[in-house]
Structure formats: C-alpha cells, structure tokens
PDB file of C-alpha atoms in Angstrom:
ATOM      1  CA  UNK A  28      64.929  31.972 117.148  1.00  0.00           C
ATOM      2  CA  UNK A  29      68.625  32.675 116.690  1.00  0.00           C
ATOM      3  CA  UNK A  30      68.378  36.430 117.201  1.00  0.00           C
ATOM      4  CA  UNK A  31      67.166  38.789 119.886  1.00  0.00           C
ATOM      5  CA  UNK A  32      66.593  42.542 120.163  1.00  0.00           C
ATOM      6  CA  UNK A  33      68.953  42.900 123.135  1.00  0.00           C
ATOM      7  CA  UNK A  34      71.622  44.729 121.157  1.00  0.00           C
ATOM      8  CA  UNK A  35      74.683  43.563 119.256  1.00  0.00           C
ATOM      9  CA  UNK A  36      76.264  41.846 122.265  1.00  0.00           C
ATOM     10  CA  UNK A  37      73.160  39.798 122.971  1.00  0.00           C
ATOM     11  CA  UNK A  38      72.848  38.765 119.343  1.00  0.00           C
ATOM     12  CA  UNK A  39      76.475  37.614 119.227  1.00  0.00           C
ATOM     13  CA  UNK A  40      76.038  35.516 122.401  1.00  0.00           C
ATOM     14  CA  UNK A  41      72.993  33.744 120.975  1.00  0.00           C
ATOM     15  CA  UNK A  42      74.677  33.288 117.608  1.00  0.00           C
ATOM     16  CA  UNK A  43      77.750  31.649 119.105  1.00  0.00           C
ATOM     17  CA  UNK A  44      75.658  29.049 120.886  1.00  0.00           C
ATOM     18  CA  UNK A  45      73.625  28.409 117.752  1.00  0.00           C
ATOM     19  CA  UNK A  46      76.595  28.422 115.383  1.00  0.00           C
ATOM     20  CA  UNK A  47      78.590  25.900 117.398  1.00  0.00           C
ATOM     21  CA  UNK A  48      76.032  23.220 116.511  1.00  0.00           C
ATOM     22  CA  UNK A  49      76.523  23.666 112.750  1.00  0.00           C
ATOM     23  CA  UNK A  50      78.957  22.123 110.311  1.00  0.00           C
ATOM     24  CA  UNK A  51      82.082  24.152 109.572  1.00  0.00           C
ATOM     25  CA  UNK A  52      80.802  25.094 106.094  1.00  0.00           C
ATOM     26  CA  UNK A  53      77.361  26.187 107.270  1.00  0.00           C
ATOM     27  CA  UNK A  54      78.861  28.066 110.192  1.00  0.00           C
ATOM     28  CA  UNK A  55      81.193  29.940 107.826  1.00  0.00           C
ATOM     29  CA  UNK A  56      78.306  30.822 105.500  1.00  0.00           C
ATOM     30  CA  UNK A  57      76.211  32.281 108.313  1.00  0.00           C
ATOM     31  CA  UNK A  58      79.120  34.114 109.958  1.00  0.00           C
ATOM     32  CA  UNK A  59      80.136  35.739 106.684  1.00  0.00           C
ATOM     33  CA  UNK A  60      76.540  36.694 105.957  1.00  0.00           C
ATOM     34  CA  UNK A  61      76.154  38.268 109.394  1.00  0.00           C
ATOM     35  CA  UNK A  62      79.374  40.200 108.734  1.00  0.00           C
ATOM     36  CA  UNK A  63      77.659  41.831 105.771  1.00  0.00           C
ATOM     37  CA  UNK A  64      78.883  39.818 102.777  1.00  0.00           C
ATOM     38  CA  UNK A  65      76.393  39.057 100.030  1.00  0.00           C
ATOM     39  CA  UNK A  66      75.513  35.507  99.017  1.00  0.00           C
ATOM     40  CA  UNK A  67      77.501  36.052  95.800  1.00  0.00           C
ATOM     41  CA  UNK A  68      80.634  37.037  97.725  1.00  0.00           C
ATOM     42  CA  UNK A  69      80.246  34.158 100.169  1.00  0.00           C
ATOM     43  CA  UNK A  70      79.849  31.666  97.336  1.00  0.00           C
ATOM     44  CA  UNK A  71      82.951  33.040  95.650  1.00  0.00           C
ATOM     45  CA  UNK A  72      85.017  32.992  98.842  1.00  0.00           C
ATOM     46  CA  UNK A  73      83.988  29.465  99.861  1.00  0.00           C
ATOM     47  CA  UNK A  74      84.010  28.118  96.279  1.00  0.00           C
ATOM     48  CA  UNK A  75      80.443  26.878  96.444  1.00  0.00           C
ATOM     49  CA  UNK A  76      77.220  27.472  94.520  1.00  0.00           C
ATOM     50  CA  UNK A  77      75.313  30.656  95.390  1.00  0.00           C
ATOM     51  CA  UNK A  78      72.081  28.671  95.734  1.00  0.00           C
ATOM     52  CA  UNK A  79      73.769  26.549  98.399  1.00  0.00           C
ATOM     53  CA  UNK A  80      74.461  29.713 100.370  1.00  0.00           C
ATOM     54  CA  UNK A  81      70.845  30.837 100.088  1.00  0.00           C
ATOM     55  CA  UNK A  82      69.539  27.390 101.079  1.00  0.00           C
ATOM     56  CA  UNK A  83      71.736  27.236 104.194  1.00  0.00           C
ATOM     57  CA  UNK A  84      70.556  30.685 105.266  1.00  0.00           C
ATOM     58  CA  UNK A  85      66.879  29.846 104.724  1.00  0.00           C
ATOM     59  CA  UNK A  86      67.150  26.401 106.359  1.00  0.00           C
ATOM     60  CA  UNK A  87      68.578  28.052 109.462  1.00  0.00           C
ATOM     61  CA  UNK A  88      65.980  30.847 109.529  1.00  0.00           C
ATOM     62  CA  UNK A  89      68.515  33.585 108.850  1.00  0.00           C
ATOM     63  CA  UNK A  90      66.637  36.727 107.691  1.00  0.00           C
ATOM     64  CA  UNK A  91      67.541  37.389 104.057  1.00  0.00           C
ATOM     65  CA  UNK A  92      68.497  40.977 103.333  1.00  0.00           C
ATOM     66  CA  UNK A  93      66.911  42.835 100.447  1.00  0.00           C
ATOM     67  CA  UNK A  94      69.249  44.500  97.967  1.00  0.00           C
ATOM     68  CA  UNK A  95      68.516  47.888  99.538  1.00  0.00           C
ATOM     69  CA  UNK A  96      69.313  46.526 102.994  1.00  0.00           C
ATOM     70  CA  UNK A  97      72.504  44.956 101.699  1.00  0.00           C
ATOM     71  CA  UNK A  98      73.585  48.180 100.002  1.00  0.00           C
ATOM     72  CA  UNK A  99      72.875  50.195 103.158  1.00  0.00           C
ATOM     73  CA  UNK A 100      74.710  47.716 105.402  1.00  0.00           C
ATOM     74  CA  UNK A 101      77.667  47.664 103.038  1.00  0.00           C
ATOM     75  CA  UNK A 102      77.815  51.463 102.969  1.00  0.00           C
ATOM     76  CA  UNK A 103      77.720  51.664 106.768  1.00  0.00           C
ATOM     77  CA  UNK A 104      80.471  49.051 107.049  1.00  0.00           C
ATOM     78  CA  UNK A 105      82.708  50.850 104.539  1.00  0.00           C
ATOM     79  CA  UNK A 106      82.270  54.161 106.374  1.00  0.00           C
ATOM     80  CA  UNK A 107      82.919  52.558 109.780  1.00  0.00           C
ATOM     81  CA  UNK A 108      86.110  50.862 108.579  1.00  0.00           C
ATOM     82  CA  UNK A 109      87.321  54.075 106.940  1.00  0.00           C
ATOM     83  CA  UNK A 110      86.782  56.022 110.164  1.00  0.00           C
ATOM     84  CA  UNK A 111      88.735  53.310 111.982  1.00  0.00           C
ATOM     85  CA  UNK A 112      91.714  54.174 109.801  1.00  0.00           C
ATOM     86  CA  UNK A 113      91.541  51.354 107.251  1.00  0.00           C
ATOM     87  CA  UNK A 114      92.794  52.109 103.741  1.00  0.00           C
ATOM     88  CA  UNK A 115      90.614  51.751 100.662  1.00  0.00           C
ATOM     89  CA  UNK A 116      92.485  48.572  99.722  1.00  0.00           C
ATOM     90  CA  UNK A 117      92.034  47.075 103.197  1.00  0.00           C
ATOM     91  CA  UNK A 118      88.321  47.919 103.177  1.00  0.00           C
ATOM     92  CA  UNK A 119      87.974  46.329  99.748  1.00  0.00           C
ATOM     93  CA  UNK A 120      89.434  43.060 101.057  1.00  0.00           C
ATOM     94  CA  UNK A 121      87.374  43.051 104.260  1.00  0.00           C
ATOM     95  CA  UNK A 122      84.022  43.956 102.696  1.00  0.00           C
ATOM     96  CA  UNK A 123      84.579  41.962  99.521  1.00  0.00           C
ATOM     97  CA  UNK A 124      83.921  44.712  96.975  1.00  0.00           C
ATOM     98  CA  UNK A 125      86.118  46.452  94.412  1.00  0.00           C
ATOM     99  CA  UNK A 126      88.408  49.370  95.256  1.00  0.00           C
ATOM    100  CA  UNK A 127      86.245  51.483  92.949  1.00  0.00           C
ATOM    101  CA  UNK A 128      83.069  50.666  94.912  1.00  0.00           C
ATOM    102  CA  UNK A 129      84.750  51.610  98.186  1.00  0.00           C
ATOM    103  CA  UNK A 130      86.089  54.874  96.791  1.00  0.00           C
ATOM    104  CA  UNK A 131      82.714  55.747  95.217  1.00  0.00           C
ATOM    105  CA  UNK A 132      80.929  55.205  98.535  1.00  0.00           C
ATOM    106  CA  UNK A 133      83.426  57.429 100.361  1.00  0.00           C
ATOM    107  CA  UNK A 134      83.179  60.115  97.676  1.00  0.00           C
ATOM    108  CA  UNK A 135      79.377  60.123  97.912  1.00  0.00           C
ATOM    109  CA  UNK A 136      79.688  60.687 101.672  1.00  0.00           C
ATOM    110  CA  UNK A 137      82.323  63.418 101.130  1.00  0.00           C
ATOM    111  CA  UNK A 138      84.842  61.385 103.120  1.00  0.00           C
ATOM    112  CA  UNK A 139      87.475  61.366 100.408  1.00  0.00           C
ATOM    113  CA  UNK A 140      88.395  63.490  97.419  1.00  0.00           C
ATOM    114  CA  UNK A 141      86.988  62.846  93.959  1.00  0.00           C
ATOM    115  CA  UNK A 142      89.382  61.828  91.183  1.00  0.00           C
ATOM    116  CA  UNK A 143      89.778  65.272  89.636  1.00  0.00           C
ATOM    117  CA  UNK A 144      90.402  66.669  93.129  1.00  0.00           C
ATOM    118  CA  UNK A 145      93.053  64.023  93.804  1.00  0.00           C
ATOM    119  CA  UNK A 146      94.675  64.956  90.500  1.00  0.00           C
ATOM    120  CA  UNK A 147      94.831  68.630  91.505  1.00  0.00           C
ATOM    121  CA  UNK A 148      96.315  67.678  94.868  1.00  0.00           C
ATOM    122  CA  UNK A 149      98.944  65.473  93.208  1.00  0.00           C
ATOM    123  CA  UNK A 150      99.966  68.374  90.957  1.00  0.00           C
ATOM    124  CA  UNK A 151     100.427  70.505  94.078  1.00  0.00           C
ATOM    125  CA  UNK A 152     102.557  67.779  95.647  1.00  0.00           C
ATOM    126  CA  UNK A 153     104.584  67.528  92.450  1.00  0.00           C
ATOM    127  CA  UNK A 154     105.269  71.288  92.439  1.00  0.00           C
ATOM    128  CA  UNK A 155     106.249  71.305  96.112  1.00  0.00           C
ATOM    129  CA  UNK A 156     108.632  68.361  95.689  1.00  0.00           C
ATOM    130  CA  UNK A 157     110.145  69.866  92.534  1.00  0.00           C
ATOM    131  CA  UNK A 158     110.840  73.047  94.488  1.00  0.00           C
ATOM    132  CA  UNK A 159     112.600  70.908  97.101  1.00  0.00           C
ATOM    133  CA  UNK A 160     114.884  69.338  94.505  1.00  0.00           C
ATOM    134  CA  UNK A 161     113.269  65.935  93.965  1.00  0.00           C
ATOM    135  CA  UNK A 162     113.401  64.485  90.462  1.00  0.00           C
ATOM    136  CA  UNK A 163     110.358  63.185  88.599  1.00  0.00           C
ATOM    137  CA  UNK A 164     111.216  59.543  89.258  1.00  0.00           C
ATOM    138  CA  UNK A 165     111.270  60.052  93.030  1.00  0.00           C
ATOM    139  CA  UNK A 166     108.057  62.086  92.932  1.00  0.00           C
ATOM    140  CA  UNK A 167     106.300  59.399  90.885  1.00  0.00           C
ATOM    141  CA  UNK A 168     107.296  56.756  93.449  1.00  0.00           C
ATOM    142  CA  UNK A 169     106.052  58.939  96.298  1.00  0.00           C
ATOM    143  CA  UNK A 170     102.704  59.439  94.535  1.00  0.00           C
ATOM    144  CA  UNK A 171     102.485  55.727  93.685  1.00  0.00           C
ATOM    145  CA  UNK A 172     102.405  56.490  89.960  1.00  0.00           C
ATOM    146  CA  UNK A 173     104.531  55.650  86.942  1.00  0.00           C
ATOM    147  CA  UNK A 174     106.642  58.453  85.500  1.00  0.00           C
ATOM    148  CA  UNK A 175     104.581  58.245  82.322  1.00  0.00           C
ATOM    149  CA  UNK A 176     101.321  58.689  84.240  1.00  0.00           C
ATOM    150  CA  UNK A 177     102.761  61.565  86.261  1.00  0.00           C
ATOM    151  CA  UNK A 178     104.036  63.377  83.171  1.00  0.00           C
ATOM    152  CA  UNK A 179     100.626  62.943  81.535  1.00  0.00           C
ATOM    153  CA  UNK A 180      98.912  64.317  84.645  1.00  0.00           C
ATOM    154  CA  UNK A 181     101.148  67.393  84.675  1.00  0.00           C
ATOM    155  CA  UNK A 182     100.787  67.920  80.927  1.00  0.00           C
ATOM    156  CA  UNK A 183      96.985  67.727  81.018  1.00  0.00           C
ATOM    157  CA  UNK A 184      96.472  69.641  84.260  1.00  0.00           C
ATOM    158  CA  UNK A 185      96.053  73.044  82.614  1.00  0.00           C
ATOM    159  CA  UNK A 186      98.203  74.539  85.387  1.00  0.00           C
ATOM    160  CA  UNK A 187     101.161  76.780  84.560  1.00  0.00           C
ATOM    161  CA  UNK A 188     103.707  74.726  86.482  1.00  0.00           C
ATOM    162  CA  UNK A 189     106.652  77.107  86.026  1.00  0.00           C
ATOM    163  CA  UNK A 190     104.631  80.103  87.192  1.00  0.00           C
ATOM    164  CA  UNK A 191     103.284  78.316  90.264  1.00  0.00           C
ATOM    165  CA  UNK A 192     106.748  77.023  91.149  1.00  0.00           C
ATOM    166  CA  UNK A 193     108.101  80.564  91.177  1.00  0.00           C
ATOM    167  CA  UNK A 194     105.234  81.850  93.308  1.00  0.00           C
ATOM    168  CA  UNK A 195     105.402  79.018  95.836  1.00  0.00           C
ATOM    169  CA  UNK A 196     109.141  78.323  96.120  1.00  0.00           C
ATOM    170  CA  UNK A 197     109.134  79.566  99.731  1.00  0.00           C
ATOM    171  CA  UNK A 198     105.822  77.970 100.725  1.00  0.00           C
ATOM    172  CA  UNK A 199     106.163  74.638 102.512  1.00  0.00           C
ATOM    173  CA  UNK A 200     102.445  73.924 102.832  1.00  0.00           C
ATOM    174  CA  UNK A 201     101.322  74.078  99.209  1.00  0.00           C
ATOM    175  CA  UNK A 202      99.660  70.647  99.118  1.00  0.00           C
ATOM    176  CA  UNK A 203      97.984  71.255 102.485  1.00  0.00           C
ATOM    177  CA  UNK A 204      96.631  74.614 101.280  1.00  0.00           C
ATOM    178  CA  UNK A 205      95.164  72.986  98.177  1.00  0.00           C
ATOM    179  CA  UNK A 206      93.691  70.089 100.165  1.00  0.00           C
ATOM    180  CA  UNK A 207      92.008  72.410 102.666  1.00  0.00           C
ATOM    181  CA  UNK A 208      90.441  74.375  99.818  1.00  0.00           C
ATOM    182  CA  UNK A 209      89.242  71.177  98.146  1.00  0.00           C
ATOM    183  CA  UNK A 210      87.603  70.199 101.431  1.00  0.00           C
ATOM    184  CA  UNK A 211      85.683  73.457 101.543  1.00  0.00           C
ATOM    185  CA  UNK A 212      87.690  75.758 103.789  1.00  0.00           C
ATOM    186  CA  UNK A 213      87.493  79.495 103.130  1.00  0.00           C
ATOM    187  CA  UNK A 214      90.450  81.489 101.799  1.00  0.00           C
ATOM    188  CA  UNK A 215      90.637  83.692 104.891  1.00  0.00           C
ATOM    189  CA  UNK A 216      90.724  80.662 107.199  1.00  0.00           C
ATOM    190  CA  UNK A 217      93.490  79.042 105.149  1.00  0.00           C
ATOM    191  CA  UNK A 218      95.494  82.281 105.137  1.00  0.00           C
ATOM    192  CA  UNK A 219      95.103  82.661 108.894  1.00  0.00           C
ATOM    193  CA  UNK A 220      96.033  79.027 109.591  1.00  0.00           C
ATOM    194  CA  UNK A 221      99.303  79.236 107.628  1.00  0.00           C
ATOM    195  CA  UNK A 222     100.008  82.871 108.520  1.00  0.00           C
ATOM    196  CA  UNK A 223      99.922  83.926 104.869  1.00  0.00           C
ATOM    197  CA  UNK A 224      98.606  87.031 103.155  1.00  0.00           C
ATOM    198  CA  UNK A 225      95.104  86.341 101.870  1.00  0.00           C
ATOM    199  CA  UNK A 226      96.018  87.817  98.461  1.00  0.00           C
ATOM    200  CA  UNK A 227      98.851  85.276  98.174  1.00  0.00           C
ATOM    201  CA  UNK A 228      96.501  82.438  99.054  1.00  0.00           C
ATOM    202  CA  UNK A 229      93.929  83.629  96.514  1.00  0.00           C
ATOM    203  CA  UNK A 230      96.562  83.858  93.756  1.00  0.00           C
ATOM    204  CA  UNK A 231      97.775  80.330  94.464  1.00  0.00           C
ATOM    205  CA  UNK A 232      94.249  78.925  94.452  1.00  0.00           C
ATOM    206  CA  UNK A 233      93.415  80.819  91.256  1.00  0.00           C
ATOM    207  CA  UNK A 234      96.395  79.166  89.558  1.00  0.00           C
ATOM    208  CA  UNK A 235      94.885  75.781  90.432  1.00  0.00           C
ATOM    209  CA  UNK A 236      91.440  76.798  89.206  1.00  0.00           C
ATOM    210  CA  UNK A 237      90.077  76.895  92.754  1.00  0.00           C
ATOM    211  CA  UNK A 238      88.127  80.119  93.091  1.00  0.00           C
TER     212      UNK A 238
END
C-alpha cells in the first residue's frame, strides 16, 4: 500500500518513500497524477503514449480516478488556486487545462464575472478613463484589448456613452459601482458605500441596463 488515511501529510510522507524507488519517468507520471493531472495531460507533457501512463499507474497500484472524480478534483484545484491569488492564465498552466475551462469553472461558482458582465464593466472603465482625458489607444492597452476590439465593444454595447459621460464626469468610482452591482449588491448599499444619492446610483445603473 502506497497510501494511508492519515491525512495529506501522512500520504505525502509515504509517497516520497515509495516514489524514490521508481525510475525518473515513472516517478514523474505518478507525481503529476497525484497533483490532479489527467493521463492525457501527463502523456502530452512527458511526450509519451497515454497507455504508458495508465500502465505505470496500474502497475504501481495507484487508484485510477473516474471522470467524475477527475472533474471534481480539477474544479477544487482551480478554485483553490484562484483563492490563493493565481490568475486565470497561471491556473491554466498549473492545472493543464485551457483558459476557457478555468474561466467557465470560476463563472459556474460565481467567483468571476461572465463575459457579458465583463463587457459591461469594461465599458464603465472606458467611460471613466475618457472622462479623465485618456485616449482610446491608452484605454485599449489598459484593458488588454486592441483598439478595434474596444471600438466594437463600445459600438455594440447599447449604452449611450455621451449621456453617461455627462452624468458621471464627477464620479471617480464608476467602474467599482458597476462591479458591485454585477456582484449582487443592492442600490442602497452601493449609494451608502460611495456616499451618493440613491437616485443618482439608480440612474447610472439604469443606463447600463442594470435594474
């Protein structure tokens, strides 16, 4: 037996003793598998056949995860890494899945905004930065977008940009207000937090289609 029920620390101690007796390749396969990578990802990373990965695991009595177990372990790992402050791109590299898969997992757990919500927030950031005198090129760089993509986002947003700019020219927390609303905060709480009139907050949110 290579595993015990003594907790994570106990398992790692037993594993290290067991793993040290293996070849470098087999040790890498088992370590990566215990870290949560699938046999497909291990095969790709080590440039070997997937069946070789499976054989090494079975020959060494490593319990094979079902797809449901793998999916659940992967989800838990993504969430843990995100809460540790890792970016979506960093998590993607560590876990060995696409950026899209990481983002989808976080969206399903309400840990990050959905795409249409991110678009609304980026429009708010655009308006705030325009009011502060930044040009479109600088704003696009800040938002990690091309100018073409930013212009398309603004054009298709359905938001009256000129009107919102006039209403919010003296508001320094526009993007934060929008983000708090997207995350479910109530109008009165947002108004109180930023010391704004609740009617003003409601009008701003209405302009963004956030009722």
